[in-house]
Coordinates of C-alpha atoms and ligand atoms in Angstrom, one line a residue:
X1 CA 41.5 -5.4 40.5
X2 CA 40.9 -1.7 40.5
X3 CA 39.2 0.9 42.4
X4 CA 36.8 2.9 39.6
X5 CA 35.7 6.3 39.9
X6 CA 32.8 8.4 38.4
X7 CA 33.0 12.3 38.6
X8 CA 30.4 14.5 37.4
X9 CA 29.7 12.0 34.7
X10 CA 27.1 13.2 32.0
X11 CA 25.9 11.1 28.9
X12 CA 23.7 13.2 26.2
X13 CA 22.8 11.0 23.3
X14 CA 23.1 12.6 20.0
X15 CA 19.5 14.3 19.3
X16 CA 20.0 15.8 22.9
X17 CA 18.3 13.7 25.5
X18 CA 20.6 12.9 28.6
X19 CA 20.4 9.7 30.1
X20 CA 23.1 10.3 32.9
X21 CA 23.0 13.6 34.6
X22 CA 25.9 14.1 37.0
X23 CA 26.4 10.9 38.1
X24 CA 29.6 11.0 40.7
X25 CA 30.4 7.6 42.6
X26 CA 33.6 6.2 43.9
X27 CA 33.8 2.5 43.8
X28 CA 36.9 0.7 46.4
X29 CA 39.2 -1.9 44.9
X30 CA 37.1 -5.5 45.6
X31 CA 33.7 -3.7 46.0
X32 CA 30.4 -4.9 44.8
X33 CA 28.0 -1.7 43.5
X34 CA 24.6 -2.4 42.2
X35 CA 22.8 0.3 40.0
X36 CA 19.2 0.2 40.5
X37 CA 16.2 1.8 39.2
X38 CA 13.2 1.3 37.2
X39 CA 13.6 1.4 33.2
X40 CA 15.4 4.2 31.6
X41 CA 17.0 5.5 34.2
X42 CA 20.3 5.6 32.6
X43 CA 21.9 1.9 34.2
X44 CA 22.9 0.4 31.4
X45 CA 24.3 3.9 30.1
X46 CA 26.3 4.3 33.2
X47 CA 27.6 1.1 32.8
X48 CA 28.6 1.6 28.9
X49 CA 30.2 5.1 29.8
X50 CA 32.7 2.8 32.0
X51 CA 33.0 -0.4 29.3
X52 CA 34.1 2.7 26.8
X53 CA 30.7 1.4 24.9
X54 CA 30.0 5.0 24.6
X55 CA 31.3 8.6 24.7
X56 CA 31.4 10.5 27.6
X57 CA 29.8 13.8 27.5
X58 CA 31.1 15.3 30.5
X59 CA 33.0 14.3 33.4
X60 CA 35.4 11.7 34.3
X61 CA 35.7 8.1 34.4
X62 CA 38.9 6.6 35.8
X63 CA 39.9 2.9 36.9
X64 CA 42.7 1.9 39.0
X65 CA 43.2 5.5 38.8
X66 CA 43.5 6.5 35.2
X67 CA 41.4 8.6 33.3
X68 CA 40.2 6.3 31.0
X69 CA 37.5 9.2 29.1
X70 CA 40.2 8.6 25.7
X71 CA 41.0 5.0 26.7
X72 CA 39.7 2.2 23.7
X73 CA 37.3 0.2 25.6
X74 CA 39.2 -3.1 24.6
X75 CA 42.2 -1.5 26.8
X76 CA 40.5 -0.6 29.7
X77 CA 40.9 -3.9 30.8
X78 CA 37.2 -4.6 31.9
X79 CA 35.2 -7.7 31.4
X80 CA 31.4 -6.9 30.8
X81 CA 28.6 -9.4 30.8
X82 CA 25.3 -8.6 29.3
X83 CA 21.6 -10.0 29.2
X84 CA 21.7 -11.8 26.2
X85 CA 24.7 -13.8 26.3
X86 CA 26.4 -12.8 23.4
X87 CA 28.5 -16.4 22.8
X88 CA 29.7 -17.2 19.4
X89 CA 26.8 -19.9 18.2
X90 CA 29.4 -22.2 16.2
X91 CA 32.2 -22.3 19.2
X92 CA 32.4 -24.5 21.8
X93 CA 32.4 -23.3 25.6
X94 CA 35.6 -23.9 26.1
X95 CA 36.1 -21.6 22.7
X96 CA 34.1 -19.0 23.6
X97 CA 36.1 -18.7 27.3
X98 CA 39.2 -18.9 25.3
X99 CA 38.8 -16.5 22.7
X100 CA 39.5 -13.0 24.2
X101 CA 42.8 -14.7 25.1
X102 CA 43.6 -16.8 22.0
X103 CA 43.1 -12.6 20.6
X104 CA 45.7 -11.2 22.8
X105 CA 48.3 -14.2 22.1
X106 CA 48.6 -15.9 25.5
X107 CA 49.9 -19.0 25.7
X108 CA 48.2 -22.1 25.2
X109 CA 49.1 -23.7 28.1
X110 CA 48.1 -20.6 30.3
X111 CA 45.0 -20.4 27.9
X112 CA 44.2 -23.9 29.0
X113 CA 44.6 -24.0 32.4
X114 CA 42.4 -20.6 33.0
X115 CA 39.6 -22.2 31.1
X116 CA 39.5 -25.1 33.4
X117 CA 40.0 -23.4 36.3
X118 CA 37.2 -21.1 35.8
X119 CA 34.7 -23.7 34.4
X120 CA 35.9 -25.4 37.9
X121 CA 34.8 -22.9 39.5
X122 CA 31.7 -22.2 38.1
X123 CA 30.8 -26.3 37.5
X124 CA 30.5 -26.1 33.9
X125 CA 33.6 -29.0 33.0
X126 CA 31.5 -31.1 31.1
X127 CA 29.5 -28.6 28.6
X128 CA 33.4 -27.6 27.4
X129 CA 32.8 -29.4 24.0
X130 CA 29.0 -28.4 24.0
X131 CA 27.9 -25.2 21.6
X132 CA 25.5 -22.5 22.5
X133 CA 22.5 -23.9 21.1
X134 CA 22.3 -26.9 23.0
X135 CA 22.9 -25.6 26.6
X136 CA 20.3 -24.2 29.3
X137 CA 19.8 -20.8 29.8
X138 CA 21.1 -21.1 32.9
X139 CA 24.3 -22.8 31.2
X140 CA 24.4 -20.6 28.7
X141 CA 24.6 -17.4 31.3
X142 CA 27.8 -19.4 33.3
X143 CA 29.6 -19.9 30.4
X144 CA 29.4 -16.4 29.8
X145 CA 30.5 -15.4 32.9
X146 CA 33.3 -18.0 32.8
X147 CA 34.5 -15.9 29.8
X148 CA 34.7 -12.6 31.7
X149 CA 36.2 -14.6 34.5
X150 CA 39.6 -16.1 32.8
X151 CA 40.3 -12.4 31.3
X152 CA 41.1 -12.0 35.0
X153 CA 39.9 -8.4 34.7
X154 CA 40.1 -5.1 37.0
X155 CA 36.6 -5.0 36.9
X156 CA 33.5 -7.1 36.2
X157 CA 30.1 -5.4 34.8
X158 CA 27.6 -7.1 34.7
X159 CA 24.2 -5.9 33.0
X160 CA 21.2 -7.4 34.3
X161 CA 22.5 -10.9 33.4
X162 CA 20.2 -13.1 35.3
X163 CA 17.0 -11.8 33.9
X164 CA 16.4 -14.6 30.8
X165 CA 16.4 -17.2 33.7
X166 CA 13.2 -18.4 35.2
X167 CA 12.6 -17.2 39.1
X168 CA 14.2 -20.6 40.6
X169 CA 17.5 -20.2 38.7
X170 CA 17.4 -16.8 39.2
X171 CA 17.9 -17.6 43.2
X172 CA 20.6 -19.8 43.0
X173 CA 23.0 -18.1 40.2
X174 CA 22.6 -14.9 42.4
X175 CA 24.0 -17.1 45.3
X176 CA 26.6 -18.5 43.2
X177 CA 27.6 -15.2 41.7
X178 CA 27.8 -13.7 45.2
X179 CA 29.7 -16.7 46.1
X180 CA 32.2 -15.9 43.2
X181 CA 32.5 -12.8 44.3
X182 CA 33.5 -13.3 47.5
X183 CA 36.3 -15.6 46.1
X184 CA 37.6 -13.8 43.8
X185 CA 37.2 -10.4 45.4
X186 CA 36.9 -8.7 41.9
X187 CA 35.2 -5.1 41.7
X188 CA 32.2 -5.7 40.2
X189 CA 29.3 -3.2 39.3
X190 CA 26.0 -4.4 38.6
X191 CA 23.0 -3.6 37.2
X192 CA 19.4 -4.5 37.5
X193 CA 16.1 -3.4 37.9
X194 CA 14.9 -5.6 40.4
X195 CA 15.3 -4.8 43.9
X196 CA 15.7 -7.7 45.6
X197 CA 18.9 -8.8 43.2
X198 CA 19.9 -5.3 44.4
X199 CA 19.6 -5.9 48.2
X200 CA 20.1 -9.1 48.1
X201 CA 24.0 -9.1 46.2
X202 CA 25.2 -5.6 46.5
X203 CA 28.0 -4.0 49.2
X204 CA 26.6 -1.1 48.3
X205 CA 23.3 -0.2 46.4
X206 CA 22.6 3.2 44.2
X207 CA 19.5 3.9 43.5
X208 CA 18.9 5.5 40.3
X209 CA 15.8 7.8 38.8
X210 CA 16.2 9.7 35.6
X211 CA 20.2 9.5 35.3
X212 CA 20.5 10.8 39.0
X213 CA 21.9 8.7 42.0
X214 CA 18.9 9.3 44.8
X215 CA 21.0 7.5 47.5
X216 CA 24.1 5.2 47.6
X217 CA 24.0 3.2 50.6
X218 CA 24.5 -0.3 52.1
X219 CA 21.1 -2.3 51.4
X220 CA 20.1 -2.2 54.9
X221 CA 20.7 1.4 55.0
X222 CA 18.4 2.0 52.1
X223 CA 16.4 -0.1 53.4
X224 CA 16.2 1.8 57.0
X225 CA 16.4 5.1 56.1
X226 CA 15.5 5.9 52.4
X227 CA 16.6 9.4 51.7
X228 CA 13.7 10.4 49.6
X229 CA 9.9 8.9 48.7
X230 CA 11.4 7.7 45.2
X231 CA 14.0 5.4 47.7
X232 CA 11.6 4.0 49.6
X233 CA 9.2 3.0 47.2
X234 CA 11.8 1.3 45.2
X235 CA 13.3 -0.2 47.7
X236 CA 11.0 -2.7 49.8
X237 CA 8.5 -5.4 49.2
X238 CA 5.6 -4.8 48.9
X239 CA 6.3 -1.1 48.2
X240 CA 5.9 1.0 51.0
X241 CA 2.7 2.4 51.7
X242 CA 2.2 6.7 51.1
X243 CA -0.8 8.4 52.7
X244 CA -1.1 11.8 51.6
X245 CA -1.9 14.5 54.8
X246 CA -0.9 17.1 56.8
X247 CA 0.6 17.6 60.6
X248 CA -1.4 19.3 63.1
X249 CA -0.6 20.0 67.0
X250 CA -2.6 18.6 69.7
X251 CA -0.8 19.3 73.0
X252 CA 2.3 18.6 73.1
X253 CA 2.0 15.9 70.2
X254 CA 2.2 15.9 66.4
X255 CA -0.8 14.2 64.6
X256 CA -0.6 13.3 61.1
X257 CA -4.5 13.9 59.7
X258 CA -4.8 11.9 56.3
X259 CA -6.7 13.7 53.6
X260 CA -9.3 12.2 52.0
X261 CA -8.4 11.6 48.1
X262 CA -10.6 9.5 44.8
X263 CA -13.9 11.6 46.5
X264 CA -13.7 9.6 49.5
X265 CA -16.6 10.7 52.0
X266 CA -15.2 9.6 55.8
X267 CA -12.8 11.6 58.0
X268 CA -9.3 10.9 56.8
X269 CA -7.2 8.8 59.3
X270 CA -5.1 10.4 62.8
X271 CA -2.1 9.1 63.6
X272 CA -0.3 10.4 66.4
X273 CA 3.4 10.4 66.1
X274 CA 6.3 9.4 68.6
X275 CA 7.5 12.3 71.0
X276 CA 11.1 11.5 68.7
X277 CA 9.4 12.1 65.7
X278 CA 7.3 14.7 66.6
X279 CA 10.3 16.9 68.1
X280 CA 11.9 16.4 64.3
X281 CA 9.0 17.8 62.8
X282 CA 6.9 20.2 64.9
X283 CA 7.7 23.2 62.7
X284 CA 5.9 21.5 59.5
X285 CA 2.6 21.7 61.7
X286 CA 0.0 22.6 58.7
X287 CA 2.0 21.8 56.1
X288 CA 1.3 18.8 53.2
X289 CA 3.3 15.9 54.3
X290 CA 3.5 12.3 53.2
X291 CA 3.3 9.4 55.5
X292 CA 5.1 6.2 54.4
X293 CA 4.1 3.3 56.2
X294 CA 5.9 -0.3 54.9
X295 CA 3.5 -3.1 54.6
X296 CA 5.2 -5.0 57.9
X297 CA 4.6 -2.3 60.4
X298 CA 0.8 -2.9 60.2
X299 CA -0.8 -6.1 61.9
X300 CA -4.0 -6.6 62.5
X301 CA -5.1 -5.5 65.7
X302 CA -6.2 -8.6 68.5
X303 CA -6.3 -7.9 72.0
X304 CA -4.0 -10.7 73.0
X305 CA -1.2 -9.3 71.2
X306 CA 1.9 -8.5 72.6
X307 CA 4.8 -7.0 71.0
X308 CA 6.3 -4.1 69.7
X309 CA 2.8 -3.0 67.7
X310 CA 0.8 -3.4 70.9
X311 CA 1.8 0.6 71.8
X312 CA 0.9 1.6 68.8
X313 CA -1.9 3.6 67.4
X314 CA -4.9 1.7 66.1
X315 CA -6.6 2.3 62.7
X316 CA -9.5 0.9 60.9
X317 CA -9.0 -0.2 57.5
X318 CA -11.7 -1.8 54.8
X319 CA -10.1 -4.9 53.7
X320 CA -11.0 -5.8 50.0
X321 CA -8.3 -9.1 49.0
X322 CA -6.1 -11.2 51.1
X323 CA -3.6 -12.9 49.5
X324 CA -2.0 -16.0 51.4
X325 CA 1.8 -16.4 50.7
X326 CA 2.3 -18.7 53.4
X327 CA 4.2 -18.0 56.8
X328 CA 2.4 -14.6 55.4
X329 CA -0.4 -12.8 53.7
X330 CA -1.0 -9.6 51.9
X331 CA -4.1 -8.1 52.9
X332 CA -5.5 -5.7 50.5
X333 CA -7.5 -2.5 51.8
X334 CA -8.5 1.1 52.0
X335 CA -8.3 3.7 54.4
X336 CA -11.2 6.1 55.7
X337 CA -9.4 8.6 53.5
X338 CA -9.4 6.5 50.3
X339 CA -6.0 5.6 49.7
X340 CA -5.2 2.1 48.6
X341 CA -2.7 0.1 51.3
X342 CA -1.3 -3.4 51.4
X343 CA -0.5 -4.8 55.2
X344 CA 1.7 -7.6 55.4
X345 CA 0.7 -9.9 58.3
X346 CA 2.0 -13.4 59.9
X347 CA -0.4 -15.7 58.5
X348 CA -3.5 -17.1 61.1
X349 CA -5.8 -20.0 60.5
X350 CA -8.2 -18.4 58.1
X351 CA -8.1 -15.4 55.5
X352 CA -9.1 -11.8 57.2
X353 CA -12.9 -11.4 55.4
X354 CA -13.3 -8.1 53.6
X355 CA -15.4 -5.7 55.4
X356 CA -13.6 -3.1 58.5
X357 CA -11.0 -4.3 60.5
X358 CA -8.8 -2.2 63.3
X359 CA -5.1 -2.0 62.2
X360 CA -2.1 -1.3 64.8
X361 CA 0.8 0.6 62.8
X362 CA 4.0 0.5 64.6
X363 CA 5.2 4.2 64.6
X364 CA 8.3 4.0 65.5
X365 CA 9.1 2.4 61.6
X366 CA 7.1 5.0 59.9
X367 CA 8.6 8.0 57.6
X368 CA 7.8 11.2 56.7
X369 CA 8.3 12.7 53.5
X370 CA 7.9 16.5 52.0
X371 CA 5.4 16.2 49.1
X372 CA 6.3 14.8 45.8
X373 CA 8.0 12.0 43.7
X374 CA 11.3 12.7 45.0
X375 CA 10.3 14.3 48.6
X376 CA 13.1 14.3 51.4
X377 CA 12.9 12.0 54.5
X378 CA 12.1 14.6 56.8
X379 CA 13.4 12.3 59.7
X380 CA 16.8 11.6 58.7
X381 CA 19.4 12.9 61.1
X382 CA 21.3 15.0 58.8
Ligands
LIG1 N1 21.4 5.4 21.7 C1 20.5 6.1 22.4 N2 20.1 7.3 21.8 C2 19.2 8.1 22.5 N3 18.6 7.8 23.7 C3 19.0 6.6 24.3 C4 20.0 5.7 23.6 N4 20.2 4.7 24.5 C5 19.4 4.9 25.5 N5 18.7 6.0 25.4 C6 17.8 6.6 26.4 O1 18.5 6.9 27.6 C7 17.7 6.5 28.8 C8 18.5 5.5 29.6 O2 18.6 4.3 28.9 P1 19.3 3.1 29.6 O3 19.4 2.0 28.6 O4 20.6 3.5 30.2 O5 18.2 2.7 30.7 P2 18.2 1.5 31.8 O6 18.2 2.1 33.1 O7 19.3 0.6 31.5 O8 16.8 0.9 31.5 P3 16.4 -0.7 31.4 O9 16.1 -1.1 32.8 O10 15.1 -0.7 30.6 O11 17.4 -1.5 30.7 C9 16.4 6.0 28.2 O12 15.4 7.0 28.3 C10 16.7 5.6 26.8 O13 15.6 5.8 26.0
LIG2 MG1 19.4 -1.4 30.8

């Protein structure tokens, strides 16, 4: 097991484009670090520049603490998984687990009893004798884990390996894989695209946008308090909600005025903010500002109600779709302004009918972010 470092790492593929712009991260001995982002962002680069898969163009890469830029990759002692499985078609499981080993000229015995430990562990002892061709996908994707497992490595990456199984199996080999982890205590970094697998497995998640890190955080830190609008709309299901506007003073409170955007006729929406939040951002008063609301802090508004969105500000929204999900539903709508949001609300008896309905939003969730793809949380304590 090994701590591995990354400083001031750069990647430009020949023909000039660079995929990894001065990407810095320190990853502790045992961690678990998942790169996310959407496509192209430079993960699987990232993850290459550390296998020794590809050159480094600047910067520094070191494991266990050696600089491993000159280091071959089959000596860096790392054991990478990738999406497509990569086994040998015509070997056996237990051949494919054993050949990186049967290559460096260990023993037999010790050959033999790390394969069966390790398809132990991972409950694959009776597809030993089976070949590729005739396992699951699901199968197919332990066996090759098994393989990175008895190298007993410093470090596992792993490459988005879950994504040729179907959304079920998905689930529980995330489980399983966290599981391992947890056993075997192995730094691991991970990559994938999907955000949940992010949350859900990672100590630590860093979020990734055109070979930058945007934030590396734990996933409930991300979660809370997304450093910029490209965080938060990564981060979340549904995506968070933006609502383009401005702030204006009325007494001694802050009001966020939506503008109206796609032509829309009616007076944008007011949302007053909390005394905290207004106190943060009182100098911005008639500047642009973006509003991020996440789909859980709106619920429809009903008298009755009473919890922590019965202080909050009401607003009326044109529902078009509701989607049931079960103990929830999405409701689809529009704001007076014209901008497009998604509500996600506990489930009632019957679907909300489209037409105008009053909204509460719970303030005391809601961000504010400078203008932009890559705006700043302007109410981050920094
Ligand atoms: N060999 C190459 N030569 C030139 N450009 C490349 C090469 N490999 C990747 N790129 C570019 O570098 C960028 C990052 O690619 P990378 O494969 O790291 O993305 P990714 O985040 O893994 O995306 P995905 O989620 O689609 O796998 C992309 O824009 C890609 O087109
Ligand atoms: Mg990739």
């Amino acid at each position: 097991m090994a701590q591995v470092s990354l400083s001031n790492v750069r990647k430009i593929y020949p023909g000039g484009f660079e995929a990894v712009r001065g990407f810095s991260l320190d990853i502790a001995d045992g961690e678990f670090v998942v790169l996310v982002g959407p496509s192209g962002c430079g993960k699987t680069t990232t993850l290459r520049l550390v296998a020794g898969l590809e050159d480094i163009s600047e910067g520094q890469v070191s494991i266990g603490g050696r600089v491993v830029n000159e280091v071959h990759p089959k000596d860096r002692d790392i054991a990478m998984v990738f999406q497509k499985y990569a086994l040998y078609p015509h070997m056996s499981a237990y051949k494919n687990m054993a050949f990186a080993l049967k290559l460096r000229k260990v023993p037999k015995p010790e050959i033999d009893s790390r394969v069966r430990a390790a398809a132990a562990m991972l409950g694959i002892e009776e597809l030993l004798d089976r070949k590729p061709g005739k396992m699951s996908g699901g199968q197919q994707q332990r066996v090759a884990v098994g393989r990175a497992i008895v190298r007993n490595p410093k470090a596992f990456l792993f490459d988005e390996p879950l994504s040729n199984l179907d959304a079920k199996l998905r689930v529980t080999t995330r489980a399983e894989l966290k599981a391992l982890h947890q056993r075997l205590k192995t730094t691991t970094i991970y990559v994938t695209h999907d955000q949940e697998e992010a949350m859900t497995l990672g100590d630590r998640i860093v979020v990734m946008h055109k070979g930058q890190i945007q934030q590396a955080d734990s996933p409930l830190e991300v979660y809370r308090h997304p450093a910029n609008r490209f965080v938060a709309s990564f981060i979340g299901t549904p995506p968070m909600n933006f609502l383009e506007g401005e702030l204006v003073q009325e007494g001694s409170a802050v009001v966020f005025i939506e503008h109206t955007a796609n032509g829309a006729t009616g007076a944008g929406l007011r949302i007053p903010l909390t005394a905290e939040q207004s106190a943060k951002v009182r100098m911005r008063t008639g500047q642009a500002i973006t509003l991020g609301l996440r789909p859980q802090m709106l619920r429809e508004a009903s008298p009755g109600a009473r919890d922590r969105f019965e202080a909050g500000p009401v607003v009326s929204l044109e529902v078009r779709v509701v989607e049931p999900l079960g103990e929830t539903m999405d409701v689809f709508a529009t704001t007076p302004g014209g901008h497009k949001v998604v509500a996600r609300v506990p489930a009632k008896q019957s679907l909300i009918p489209a037409g105008v309905h009053n909204f509460v939003v719970d303030m005391t969730q809601a961000h504010l972010f400078e203008p932009g793809e890559l705006g700043v949380n302007l109410l981050l304590d920094r």
